[in-house]
Amino acid sequence: NAGVTQTPKFRVLKTGQSMTLLCAQDMNHEYMYWYRQDPGMGLRLIHYSVGEGTTAKGEVPDGYNVSRLKKQNFLLGLESAAPSQTSVYFCASSYSGLGETQYFGPGTRLLVL
Amino acid sequence: GQQVMQIPQYQHVQEGEDFTTYCNSSTTLSNIQWYKQRPGGHPVFLIQLVKSGEVKKQKRLTFQFGEAKKNSSLHITATQTTDVGTYFCARMRSGTYKYIFGTGTRLKVLA
């Protein structure tokens, strides 16, 4: 099993450009999460999904959109990137949401100029 | 609110010394999870505590959940260079499936 994979590993964008980050998991997990990690801020939840076709806002959703068309994939979109979105983005999945272990992907490092 | 405060923010220890990080909440926690993130890596789940006063051990790591379920600690005995990384606690926001992570404690072990 590959676990949780993220594409791409690293990306540089110019302000105003758009991009999509892909997260895939092969563990048949229902729940998937997108976090961003900034120095000294820990991990902050952007959006999450409790199942195929469902999404919900996390703590810092502004400027991001998500989709979960297939159970194994969770996409994070930036429609118009801003320098404040420079961060490391982690995807995670869990079997359910109730106190279950979260398995994290390797992360995507995004730099917005 | 339902934030979790983690202290200290940084800790440098000599190899062989002990290390403790604390996670504090102003509200009662239903559970607490601990994760470790190596430099340049991703968070990896260590353990979950659920019961009041619970103590769990993993080799040199001891995890405790406070009697009032408002705080938790991670203690490492005789640190090794492999313990280097950032340790996070995480709680689930009441009534949601959202996890709130602490700001983490970055541990450096000097050989």
XYZ file of N, CA and C in Angstrom:
672
model
N 0.832 -1.203 0.000
C 0.000 0.000 0.000
C 0.864 1.249 0.000
N 0.479 2.221 -0.853
C 1.225 3.468 -0.891
C 0.827 4.374 0.261
N -0.346 4.161 0.852
C -0.808 5.027 1.936
C -1.430 6.282 1.352
N -0.925 7.431 1.773
C -1.415 8.711 1.302
C -0.332 9.348 0.442
N -0.682 9.689 -0.783
C 0.278 10.334 -1.671
C -0.227 11.714 -2.056
N 0.693 12.617 -2.335
C 0.345 13.980 -2.711
C 1.117 14.377 -3.961
N 0.433 15.112 -4.834
C 1.039 15.605 -6.063
C 0.675 17.069 -6.229
N 1.613 17.970 -6.570
C 3.049 17.731 -6.709
C 3.751 17.811 -5.354
N 5.039 17.592 -5.336
C 5.830 17.729 -4.108
C 6.202 19.188 -3.856
N 6.404 19.928 -4.915
C 6.842 21.312 -4.799
C 6.333 22.095 -5.996
N 5.921 23.348 -5.743
C 5.419 24.170 -6.834
C 5.671 25.636 -6.524
N 6.016 26.384 -7.579
C 6.151 27.830 -7.465
C 5.074 28.460 -8.343
N 4.309 29.365 -7.766
C 3.258 30.055 -8.502
C 3.487 31.556 -8.461
N 2.949 32.224 -9.445
C 2.914 33.688 -9.392
C 1.560 34.110 -8.837
N 1.534 35.245 -8.180
C 0.280 35.760 -7.639
C -0.786 35.799 -8.723
N -1.964 35.270 -8.381
C -3.072 35.261 -9.323
C -3.223 33.973 -10.116
N -2.185 33.150 -10.139
C -2.285 31.883 -10.847
C -3.127 30.896 -10.045
N -3.593 29.880 -10.740
C -4.396 28.855 -10.071
C -3.672 27.518 -10.134
N -4.027 26.643 -9.216
C -3.477 25.295 -9.265
C -4.339 24.357 -8.426
N -4.146 23.072 -8.663
C -4.851 22.040 -7.905
C -3.844 21.088 -7.302
N -3.990 20.835 -6.011
C -3.185 19.835 -5.325
C -4.009 18.556 -5.217
N -3.356 17.449 -5.523
C -4.059 16.170 -5.498
C -3.605 15.326 -4.324
N -4.556 14.750 -3.635
C -4.279 13.805 -2.564
C -4.973 12.496 -2.910
N -4.267 11.400 -2.781
C -4.848 10.093 -3.044
C -4.494 9.147 -1.902
N -5.482 8.315 -1.523
C -5.224 7.303 -0.492
C -5.800 5.966 -0.954
N -5.068 4.905 -0.595
C -5.465 3.567 -1.026
C -5.878 2.698 0.153
N -6.315 3.329 1.241
C -6.674 2.599 2.455
C -8.180 2.498 2.660
N -8.946 2.938 1.656
C -10.409 2.898 1.723
C -10.953 3.736 2.891
N -10.248 4.814 3.191
C -10.679 5.682 4.295
C -11.839 6.573 3.865
N -12.754 6.783 4.806
C -13.893 7.650 4.535
C -13.538 9.132 4.654
N -12.712 9.455 5.655
C -12.448 10.840 5.980
C -11.118 11.301 5.393
N -11.135 12.500 4.840
C -9.911 13.091 4.312
C -9.846 14.559 4.705
N -8.626 15.054 4.891
C -8.398 16.395 5.428
C -7.301 17.090 4.634
N -7.422 18.399 4.535
C -6.340 19.236 4.018
C -5.921 20.214 5.114
N -4.602 20.238 5.411
C -4.031 21.149 6.387
C -2.972 22.004 5.705
N -2.725 23.149 6.303
C -1.550 23.911 5.937
C -0.687 24.072 7.183
N 0.628 24.115 6.968
C 1.554 24.240 8.088
C 2.487 25.404 7.824
N 2.442 26.356 8.712
C 3.304 27.527 8.641
C 4.192 27.552 9.883
N 5.378 28.134 9.784
C 6.309 28.156 10.932
C 5.644 28.731 12.177
N 5.748 28.003 13.277
C 5.208 28.490 14.544
C 3.703 28.427 14.662
N 3.015 27.920 13.637
C 1.542 27.916 13.663
C 0.972 26.515 13.791
N 1.806 25.507 13.769
C 1.258 24.162 13.809
C 0.503 23.845 12.525
N -0.401 22.912 12.616
C -1.219 22.500 11.472
C -2.603 23.111 11.606
N -3.068 23.723 10.528
C -4.400 24.321 10.553
C -5.262 23.676 9.469
N -6.472 23.313 9.836
C -7.362 22.594 8.945
C -8.008 23.552 7.947
N -7.892 23.226 6.663
C -8.455 24.077 5.610
C -9.876 23.600 5.270
N -9.981 22.379 4.791
C -11.253 21.742 4.474
C -11.138 20.263 4.806
N -12.276 19.619 4.936
C -12.251 18.191 5.139
C -13.462 17.553 4.466
N -13.445 16.224 4.415
C -14.529 15.484 3.775
C -14.820 14.234 4.598
N -16.093 13.981 4.829
C -16.481 12.806 5.615
C -16.951 11.673 4.724
N -16.815 11.840 3.413
C -17.183 10.769 2.499
C -17.230 11.286 1.073
N -17.295 10.347 0.152
C -17.353 10.718 -1.267
C -18.509 11.672 -1.528
N -18.216 12.744 -2.257
C -19.247 13.706 -2.616
C -19.552 14.751 -1.564
N -18.887 14.678 -0.405
C -19.139 15.657 0.665
C -17.876 16.418 1.010
N -18.029 17.698 1.321
C -16.908 18.505 1.800
C -17.426 19.469 2.865
N -16.519 19.945 3.703
C -16.898 20.889 4.755
C -15.729 21.807 5.050
N -16.036 23.000 5.559
C -15.002 23.969 5.852
C -14.289 23.636 7.152
N -12.990 23.907 7.141
C -12.194 23.778 8.348
C -12.033 25.112 9.031
N -10.868 25.353 9.599
C -10.619 26.576 10.355
C -10.170 27.744 9.479
N -9.504 27.447 8.365
C -8.965 28.510 7.484
C -9.320 28.221 6.022
N -10.606 28.241 5.646
C -11.013 27.826 4.298
C -10.911 28.893 3.210
N -10.779 30.159 3.605
C -10.848 31.237 2.612
C -9.723 31.144 1.590
N -10.099 31.268 0.297
C -9.118 31.215 -0.781
C -8.885 29.824 -1.331
N -9.582 28.841 -0.758
C -9.409 27.443 -1.184
C -10.761 26.822 -1.517
N -10.731 25.886 -2.453
C -11.910 25.053 -2.689
C -11.456 23.606 -2.777
N -12.389 22.704 -2.527
C -12.060 21.280 -2.527
C -13.131 20.493 -3.247
N -12.748 19.293 -3.666
C -13.733 18.374 -4.244
C -13.347 16.950 -3.904
N -14.363 16.113 -3.724
C -14.158 14.697 -3.396
C -15.100 13.886 -4.275
N -14.753 13.821 -5.553
C -15.596 13.117 -6.515
C -15.433 11.612 -6.385
N -14.253 11.168 -5.991
C -13.998 9.747 -5.770
C -13.539 9.562 -4.338
N -13.869 8.455 -3.755
C -13.543 8.211 -2.354
C -12.051 8.317 -2.093
N -11.241 7.867 -3.038
C -9.806 7.810 -2.790
C -9.084 9.127 -3.046
N -9.769 10.110 -3.647
C -9.093 11.350 -4.015
C -9.726 12.562 -3.347
N -8.885 13.495 -2.951
C -9.354 14.749 -2.350
C -8.516 15.863 -2.953
N -9.161 16.745 -3.703
C -8.454 17.791 -4.422
C -8.583 19.135 -3.700
N -7.488 19.860 -3.645
C -7.484 21.206 -3.061
C -7.133 22.194 -4.161
N -8.011 23.175 -4.369
C -7.791 24.145 -5.423
C -7.537 25.547 -4.887
N -6.607 26.217 -5.557
C -6.370 27.636 -5.291
C -6.740 28.359 -6.580
N -7.799 29.144 -6.541
C -8.270 29.798 -7.769
C -7.393 30.970 -8.172
N -6.942 31.739 -7.206
C -6.122 32.916 -7.467
C -5.107 33.023 -6.326
N -3.945 32.430 -6.544
C -2.966 32.308 -5.462
C -2.474 33.664 -4.964
N -2.246 33.727 -3.660
C -1.711 34.927 -3.012
C -0.469 34.547 -2.209
N 0.456 35.483 -2.016
C 1.671 35.186 -1.235
C 1.366 34.618 0.149
N 0.225 34.993 0.728
C -0.148 34.484 2.053
C -0.455 32.978 2.028
N -0.579 32.421 0.837
C -0.842 30.990 0.718
C 0.447 30.178 0.554
N 1.575 30.854 0.626
C 2.852 30.152 0.683
C 2.889 29.334 1.956
N 3.063 28.033 1.814
C 2.962 27.154 2.973
C 3.327 25.733 2.559
N 3.327 24.859 3.523
C 3.414 23.426 3.246
C 2.026 22.843 3.482
N 1.524 22.127 2.489
C 0.172 21.592 2.552
C 0.239 20.085 2.770
N -0.471 19.631 3.787
C -0.530 18.205 4.093
C -1.957 17.707 3.932
N -2.060 16.568 3.315
C -3.326 15.853 3.246
C -3.270 14.721 4.263
N -4.408 14.376 4.816
C -4.479 13.262 5.757
C -5.777 12.505 5.529
N -5.788 11.264 5.940
C -7.015 10.484 5.855
C -7.161 9.643 7.109
N -8.402 9.275 7.391
C -8.668 8.382 8.519
C -9.865 7.511 8.176
N -9.943 6.356 8.859
C -11.028 5.415 8.573
C -12.380 6.055 8.884
N -12.455 6.691 10.043
C -13.634 7.481 10.383
C -13.127 8.730 11.070
N -14.016 9.591 11.522
C -13.569 10.837 12.134
C -13.496 10.787 13.631
N -14.053 9.750 14.219
C -14.229 9.758 15.666
C -13.004 9.197 16.376
N -12.019 10.075 16.584
C -10.841 9.673 17.333
C -9.956 8.679 16.623
N -10.092 8.599 15.312
C -9.267 7.652 14.565
C -7.915 8.268 14.226
N -6.941 7.410 14.017
C -5.616 7.840 13.582
C -5.710 8.531 12.236
N -5.010 9.654 12.127
C -4.894 10.310 10.833
C -3.563 9.917 10.206
N -3.611 9.515 8.938
C -2.414 9.169 8.186
C -2.120 10.320 7.230
N -0.924 10.854 7.345
C -0.565 12.031 6.570
C 0.236 11.676 5.320
N 0.032 12.490 4.280
C 0.858 12.390 3.093
C 2.171 13.125 3.311
N 3.072 13.065 2.325
C 4.411 13.642 2.478
C 4.444 15.160 2.383
N 3.360 15.781 1.930
C 3.290 17.234 1.884
C 3.613 17.805 0.512
N 3.067 18.992 0.264
C 3.367 19.777 -0.936
C 3.847 21.144 -0.481
N 5.030 21.493 -0.935
C 5.583 22.810 -0.577
C 5.220 23.786 -1.677
N 4.477 24.821 -1.318
C 4.007 25.803 -2.293
C 4.593 27.170 -1.982
N 5.160 27.778 -3.017
C 5.707 29.128 -2.902
C 4.954 30.023 -3.879
N 4.352 31.080 -3.363
C 3.622 32.024 -4.210
C 4.392 33.344 -4.222
N 4.817 33.722 -5.403
C 5.629 34.945 -5.537
C 4.777 36.164 -5.874
N -11.521 29.567 23.786
C -12.135 28.658 22.833
C -11.640 27.241 23.055
N -11.506 26.512 21.959
C -11.084 25.127 22.091
C -9.653 24.936 21.618
N -8.841 25.991 21.726
C -7.452 25.878 21.323
C -6.695 25.009 22.315
N -5.566 24.477 21.849
C -4.683 23.728 22.727
C -3.349 24.454 22.771
N -2.882 24.704 23.976
C -1.606 25.362 24.171
C -0.559 24.304 24.430
N 0.559 24.417 23.747
C 1.616 23.445 23.935
C 2.858 24.164 24.422
N 3.484 23.639 25.446
C 4.716 24.210 25.970
C 5.715 23.112 26.296
N 7.012 23.398 26.154
C 7.566 24.634 25.600
C 7.476 24.633 24.076
N 7.842 25.754 23.479
C 7.847 25.828 22.020
C 9.089 25.128 21.460
N 10.200 25.311 22.165
C 11.463 24.689 21.761
C 12.114 24.055 22.988
N 12.885 23.024 22.760
C 13.651 22.417 23.838
C 14.913 21.808 23.247
N 16.048 22.223 23.805
C 17.313 21.605 23.434
C 17.778 20.789 24.636
N 18.130 19.548 24.406
C 18.619 18.693 25.491
C 19.880 17.989 25.041
N 20.690 17.613 26.009
C 21.836 16.768 25.725
C 21.341 15.333 25.579
N 21.960 14.604 24.704
C 21.589 13.200 24.539
C 21.682 12.489 25.892
N 20.635 11.746 26.202
C 20.609 11.054 27.484
C 19.752 11.764 28.534
N 19.481 13.039 28.317
C 18.608 13.771 29.251
C 17.148 13.448 28.938
N 16.298 13.739 29.903
C 14.866 13.531 29.710
C 14.230 14.768 29.087
N 13.040 14.576 28.536
C 12.318 15.668 27.864
C 10.828 15.498 28.127
N 10.154 16.627 28.372
C 8.706 16.583 28.551
C 8.063 17.753 27.815
N 6.968 17.473 27.131
C 6.154 18.511 26.512
C 4.740 18.398 27.047
N 4.083 19.561 27.183
C 2.770 19.607 27.803
C 1.751 20.205 26.841
N 0.557 19.688 26.931
C -0.550 20.167 26.114
C -1.679 20.548 27.067
N -2.125 21.802 27.009
C -3.132 22.286 27.951
C -4.337 22.855 27.226
N -5.511 22.574 27.792
C -6.757 23.069 27.223
C -7.599 23.715 28.319
N -8.355 24.736 27.956
C -9.241 25.376 28.928
C -10.564 24.619 29.045
N -10.817 23.734 28.094
C -12.050 22.957 28.120
C -11.721 21.464 28.208
N -12.675 20.699 28.658
C -12.475 19.253 28.801
C -12.330 18.609 27.432
N -11.369 17.722 27.341
C -11.087 17.042 26.077
C -11.743 15.664 26.058
N -12.314 15.300 24.918
C -12.857 13.945 24.804
C -11.721 12.954 24.596
N -10.720 13.382 23.876
C -9.539 12.558 23.672
C -8.378 13.465 23.290
N -7.189 12.930 23.264
C -6.029 13.694 22.823
C -5.145 12.747 22.031
N -4.631 13.237 20.930
C -3.717 12.453 20.115
C -2.352 13.140 20.116
N -1.315 12.320 19.960
C 0.045 12.843 19.855
C 0.655 12.398 18.533
N 1.346 13.331 17.877
C 2.018 13.069 16.619
C 3.469 13.539 16.713
N 4.317 12.896 15.886
C 5.714 13.315 15.788
C 6.006 13.653 14.331
N 6.702 14.755 14.121
C 7.088 15.145 12.774
C 8.604 15.347 12.746
N 9.274 14.500 11.991
C 10.722 14.651 11.830
C 10.990 15.861 10.937
N 12.156 16.486 11.049
C 12.487 17.626 10.185
C 12.328 17.274 8.715
N 11.552 18.079 7.990
C 11.320 17.828 6.572
C 10.319 16.735 6.288
N 9.751 16.154 7.328
C 8.823 15.039 7.140
C 7.377 15.416 7.396
N 6.555 14.404 7.530
C 5.142 14.627 7.773
C 4.778 14.092 9.162
N 3.680 14.579 9.736
C 3.277 14.092 11.062
C 2.958 12.603 11.028
N 3.397 11.924 12.055
C 3.135 10.493 12.202
C 2.463 10.262 13.552
N 1.366 9.544 13.524
C 0.594 9.281 14.736
C 1.414 8.469 15.740
N 1.376 8.899 17.002
C 2.050 8.150 18.059
C 1.049 7.387 18.920
N 0.052 8.122 19.430
C -0.853 7.490 20.381
C -2.112 8.330 20.564
N -3.146 7.700 21.100
C -4.370 8.406 21.480
C -4.692 8.064 22.935
N -5.080 9.078 23.697
C -5.512 8.890 25.079
C -6.975 9.281 25.178
N -7.731 8.485 25.923
C -9.171 8.712 25.994
C -9.665 8.826 27.445
N -9.091 8.030 28.330
C -9.626 7.949 29.698
C -8.932 8.932 30.640
N -9.687 9.432 31.589
C -9.145 10.305 32.618
C -8.017 9.608 33.366
N -6.866 10.286 33.519
C -5.739 9.731 34.252
C -4.976 8.645 33.511
N -5.298 8.439 32.261
C -4.673 7.353 31.502
C -3.180 7.585 31.324
N -2.421 6.504 31.436
C -0.975 6.533 31.192
C -0.651 5.403 30.220
N 0.050 5.750 29.158
C 0.462 4.731 28.187
C 1.948 4.885 27.918
N 2.596 3.755 27.691
C 4.045 3.792 27.435
C 4.362 3.140 26.095
N 5.332 3.734 25.423
C 5.891 3.155 24.215
C 7.402 3.252 24.369
N 8.008 2.171 24.800
C 9.460 2.129 25.019
C 9.871 3.291 25.930
N 10.594 4.274 25.447
C 11.060 5.382 26.294
C 10.054 6.533 26.363
N 8.935 6.412 25.700
C 7.932 7.475 25.684
C 6.798 7.132 26.635
N 6.434 8.105 27.485
C 5.312 7.939 28.399
C 4.319 9.062 28.149
N 3.072 8.682 27.930
C 2.002 9.634 27.643
C 1.015 9.612 28.805
N 0.597 10.818 29.221
C -0.366 10.912 30.309
C -1.521 11.820 29.927
N -2.699 11.462 30.419
C -3.891 12.290 30.250
C -4.318 12.716 31.642
N -4.525 14.001 31.843
C -4.837 14.503 33.172
C -6.152 13.975 33.718
N -6.253 14.004 35.039
C -7.459 13.509 35.696
C -8.694 14.287 35.251
N -8.527 15.590 35.045
C -9.651 16.431 34.616
C -9.818 16.432 33.106
N -8.976 15.706 32.403
C -8.996 15.634 30.930
C -8.878 17.017 30.303
N -8.027 17.857 30.919
C -7.775 19.179 30.342
C -6.318 19.350 29.954
N -5.490 18.361 30.274
C -4.088 18.465 29.898
C -3.513 17.085 29.650
N -2.402 17.099 28.946
C -1.728 15.848 28.613
C -0.233 16.138 28.527
N 0.547 15.105 28.698
C 1.994 15.277 28.598
C 2.623 14.104 27.878
N 3.763 14.376 27.277
C 4.596 13.356 26.637
C 5.975 13.476 27.255
N 6.450 12.405 27.826
C 7.762 12.396 28.477
C 8.653 11.388 27.766
N 9.848 11.826 27.404
C 10.825 10.920 26.799
C 11.978 10.743 27.778
N 12.264 9.506 28.110
C 13.366 9.179 29.013
C 14.638 8.948 28.204
N 15.726 9.519 28.670
C 17.040 9.291 28.049
C 16.980 9.516 26.544
N 16.812 10.768 26.153
C 16.641 11.090 24.741
C 17.799 10.580 23.891
N 17.455 10.287 22.641
C 18.440 9.882 21.643
C 18.307 10.813 20.446
N 19.306 10.809 19.587
C 19.263 11.711 18.424
C 18.087 11.381 17.511
N 17.603 10.168 17.563
C 16.451 9.781 16.741
C 15.145 10.398 17.236
N 15.183 11.005 18.432
C 13.974 11.639 18.971
C 13.785 13.057 18.430
N 14.750 13.547 17.698
C 14.674 14.904 17.149
C 13.417 15.063 16.294
N 12.753 16.196 16.456
C 11.554 16.465 15.661
C 10.624 17.380 16.420
N 9.443 17.566 15.867
C 8.422 18.371 16.517
C 7.286 17.460 16.953
N 6.877 17.629 18.205
C 5.816 16.806 18.770
C 4.545 17.646 18.896
N 3.464 17.146 18.324
C 2.191 17.851 18.330
C 1.148 17.057 19.114
N 0.313 17.785 19.824
C -0.889 17.169 20.343
C -2.050 17.648 19.473
N -3.126 16.887 19.458
C -4.288 17.260 18.652
C -5.560 16.822 19.372
N -6.555 17.668 19.306
C -7.849 17.362 19.907
C -8.921 17.508 18.843
N -10.046 16.867 19.068
C -11.158 17.006 18.144
C -12.094 18.085 18.690
N -12.453 19.046 17.843
C -13.379 20.094 18.267
C -14.737 19.464 18.541
N -15.319 19.809 19.673
C -16.568 19.185 20.108
C -17.653 19.281 19.060
N -18.313 18.172 18.806
C -19.446 18.147 17.893
C -19.081 18.210 16.427
N -17.792 18.118 16.126
C -17.367 18.184 14.718
C -16.362 17.071 14.465
N -15.920 16.980 13.242
C -14.828 16.067 12.898
C -13.548 16.840 12.619
N -13.486 18.058 13.159
C -12.311 18.891 12.931
C -11.292 18.658 14.027
N -10.057 18.469 13.627
C -8.975 18.321 14.576
C -8.259 19.660 14.751
N -7.987 19.998 15.991
C -7.233 21.189 16.329
C -5.873 20.746 16.833
N -4.829 21.201 16.165
C -3.482 20.822 16.563
C -2.865 21.905 17.426
N -2.063 21.478 18.381
C -1.258 22.416 19.138
C -0.156 22.960 18.243
N 0.543 23.975 18.739
C 1.593 24.607 17.931
C 2.871 23.777 17.894
N 2.946 22.756 18.726
C 4.079 21.845 18.658
C 5.238 22.242 19.554
N 6.015 21.246 19.931
C 7.269 21.461 20.653
C 8.387 20.884 19.814
N 9.324 21.752 19.453
C 10.451 21.290 18.636
C 11.581 20.842 19.540
N 11.959 19.588 19.400
C 13.010 19.008 20.228
C 14.296 18.859 19.433
N 15.379 19.383 20.023
C 16.704 19.179 19.451
C 17.517 18.393 20.459
N 18.196 17.377 20.010
C 19.014 16.555 20.883
C 20.464 16.717 20.477
N 21.277 17.189 21.418
C 22.688 17.444 21.148
C 23.511 16.235 21.546
N 24.262 15.711 20.594
C 25.060 14.493 20.856
C 26.304 14.802 21.681
